GROMACS .gro file of C-alpha atoms in nm:
model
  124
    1UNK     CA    1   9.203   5.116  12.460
    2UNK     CA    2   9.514   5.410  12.454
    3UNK     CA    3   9.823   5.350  12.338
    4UNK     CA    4  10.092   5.632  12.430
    5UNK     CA    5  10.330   5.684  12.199
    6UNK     CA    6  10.641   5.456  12.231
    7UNK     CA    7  10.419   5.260  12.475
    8UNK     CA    8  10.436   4.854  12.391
    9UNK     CA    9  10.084   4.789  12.625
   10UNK     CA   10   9.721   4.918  12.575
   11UNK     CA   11   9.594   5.138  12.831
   12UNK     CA   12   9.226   5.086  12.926
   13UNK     CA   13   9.034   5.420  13.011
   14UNK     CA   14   8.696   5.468  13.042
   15UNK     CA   15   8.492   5.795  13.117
   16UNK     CA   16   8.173   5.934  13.085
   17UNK     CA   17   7.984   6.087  12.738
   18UNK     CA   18   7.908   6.423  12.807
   19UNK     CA   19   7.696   6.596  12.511
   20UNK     CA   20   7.667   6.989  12.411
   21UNK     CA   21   7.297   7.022  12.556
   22UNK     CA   22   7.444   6.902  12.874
   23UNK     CA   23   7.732   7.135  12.891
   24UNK     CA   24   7.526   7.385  12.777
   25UNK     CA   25   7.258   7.310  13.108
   26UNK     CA   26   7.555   7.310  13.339
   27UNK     CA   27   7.724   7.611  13.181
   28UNK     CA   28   7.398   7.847  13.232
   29UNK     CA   29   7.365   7.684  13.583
   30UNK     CA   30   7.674   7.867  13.672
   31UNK     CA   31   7.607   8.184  13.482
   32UNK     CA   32   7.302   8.194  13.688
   33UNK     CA   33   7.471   8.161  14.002
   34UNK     CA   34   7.715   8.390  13.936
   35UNK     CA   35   7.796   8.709  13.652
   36UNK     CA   36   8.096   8.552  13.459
   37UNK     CA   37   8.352   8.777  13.518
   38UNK     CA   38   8.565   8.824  13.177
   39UNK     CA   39   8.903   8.943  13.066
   40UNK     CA   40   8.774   9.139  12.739
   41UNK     CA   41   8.399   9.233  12.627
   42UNK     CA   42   8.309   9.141  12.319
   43UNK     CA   43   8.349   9.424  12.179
   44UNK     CA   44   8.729   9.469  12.260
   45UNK     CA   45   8.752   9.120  12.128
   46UNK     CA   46   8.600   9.244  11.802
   47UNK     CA   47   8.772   9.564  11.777
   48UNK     CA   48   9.110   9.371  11.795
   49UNK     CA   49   9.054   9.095  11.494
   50UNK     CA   50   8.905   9.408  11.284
   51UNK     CA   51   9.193   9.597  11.368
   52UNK     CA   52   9.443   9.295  11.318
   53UNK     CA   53   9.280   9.218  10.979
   54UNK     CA   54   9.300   9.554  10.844
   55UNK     CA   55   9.675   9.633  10.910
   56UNK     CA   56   9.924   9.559  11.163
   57UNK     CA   57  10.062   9.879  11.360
   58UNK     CA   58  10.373   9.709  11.260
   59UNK     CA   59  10.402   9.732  10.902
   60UNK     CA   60  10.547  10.049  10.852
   61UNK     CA   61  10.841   9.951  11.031
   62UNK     CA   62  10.908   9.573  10.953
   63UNK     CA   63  10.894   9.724  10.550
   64UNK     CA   64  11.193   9.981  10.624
   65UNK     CA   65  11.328   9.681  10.832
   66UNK     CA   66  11.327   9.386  10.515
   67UNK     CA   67  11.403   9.706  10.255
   68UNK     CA   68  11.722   9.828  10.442
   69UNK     CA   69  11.842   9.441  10.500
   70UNK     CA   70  11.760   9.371  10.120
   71UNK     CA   71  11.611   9.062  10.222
   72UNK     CA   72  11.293   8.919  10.439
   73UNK     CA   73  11.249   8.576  10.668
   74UNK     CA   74  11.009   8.564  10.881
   75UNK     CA   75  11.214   8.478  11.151
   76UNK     CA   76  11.435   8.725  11.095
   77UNK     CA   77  11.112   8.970  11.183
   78UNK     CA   78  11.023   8.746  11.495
   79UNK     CA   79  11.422   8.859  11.658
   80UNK     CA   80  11.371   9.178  11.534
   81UNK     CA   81  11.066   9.278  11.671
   82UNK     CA   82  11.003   9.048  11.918
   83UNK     CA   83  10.717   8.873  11.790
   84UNK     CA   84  10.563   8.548  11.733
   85UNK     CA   85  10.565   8.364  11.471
   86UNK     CA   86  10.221   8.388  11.375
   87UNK     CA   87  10.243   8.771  11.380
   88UNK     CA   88  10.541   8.758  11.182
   89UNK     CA   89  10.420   8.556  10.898
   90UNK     CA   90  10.100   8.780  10.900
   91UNK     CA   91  10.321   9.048  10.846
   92UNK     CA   92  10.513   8.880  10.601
   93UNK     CA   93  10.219   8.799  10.418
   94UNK     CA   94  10.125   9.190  10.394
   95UNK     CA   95  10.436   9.260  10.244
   96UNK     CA   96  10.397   8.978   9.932
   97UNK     CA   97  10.063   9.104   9.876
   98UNK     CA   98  10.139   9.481   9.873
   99UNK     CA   99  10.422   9.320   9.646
  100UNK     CA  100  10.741   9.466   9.854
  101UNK     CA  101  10.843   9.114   9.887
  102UNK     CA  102  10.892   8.795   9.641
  103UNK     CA  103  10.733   8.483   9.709
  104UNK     CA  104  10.824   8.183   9.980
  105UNK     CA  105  11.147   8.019   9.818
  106UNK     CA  106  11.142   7.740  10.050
  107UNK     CA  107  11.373   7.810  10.271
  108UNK     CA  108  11.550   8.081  10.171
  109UNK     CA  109  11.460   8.459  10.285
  110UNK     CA  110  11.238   8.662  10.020
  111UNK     CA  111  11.353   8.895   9.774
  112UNK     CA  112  11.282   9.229   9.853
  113UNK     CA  113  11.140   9.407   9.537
  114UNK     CA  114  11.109   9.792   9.570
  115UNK     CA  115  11.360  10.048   9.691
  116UNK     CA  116  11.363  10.246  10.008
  117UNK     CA  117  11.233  10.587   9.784
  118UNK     CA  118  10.898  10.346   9.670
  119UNK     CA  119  10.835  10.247  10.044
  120UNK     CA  120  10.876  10.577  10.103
  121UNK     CA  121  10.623  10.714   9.886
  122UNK     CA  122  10.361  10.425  10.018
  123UNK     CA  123  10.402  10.551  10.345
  124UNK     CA  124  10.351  10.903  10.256
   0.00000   0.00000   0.00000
């Protein structure tokens, strides 16, 4: 039975159990008949999370960014550079833990905690 949200009746639906080992059969079945044809090899794939994980190519320029507007939101990186969110609050992150910016306070934008001369120097 299914409700839908703001539904007031049940929904009956029924379908089939499909397990991994049978996915797995009908997965290599096509591989078989046919070279999958992918977007990135694995070892772009890997390349990129190392890459991302290590630093953003970013950084440099969203810490001038928060330092000259003496205060950081992530959203306030997202307009600037034209970002996503989740790019933004990785970024955001870097900055806390290389201590150029306070912690969350709820709501408000961060603190920004060094000068322009100590970014600067970091990026030097």
């Amino acid at each position: 039975m299914f409700s839908e949200n703001g539904a007031s009746r049940f929904v009956r639906l029924q379908g089939t159990f499909v397990d991994d080992e049978e996915i797995e059969r009908v997965a290599d079945y096509w591989r078989q008949r046919q070279k999958p044809n992918y977007l990135f090899t694995k070892e772009e794939i890997t390349k990129q999370s190392s890459m991302n994980a290590v630093e953003d190519d970013l950084l440099e320029e969203v810490t001038y960014f928060v330092v000259r507007q003496g205060s950081a939101s992530t959203s306030s990186i997202q307009r600037r550079f034209h970002i996503g969110y989740n790019r933004a609050a990785r970024l955001m992150d870097m900055l806390e833990e290389r201590g150029i910016v306070s912690e969350a306070l709820g709501t408000k934008p961060r603190q920004v905690l060094v000068s322009e001369e100590v970014v600067h120097a970091l990026f030097e």
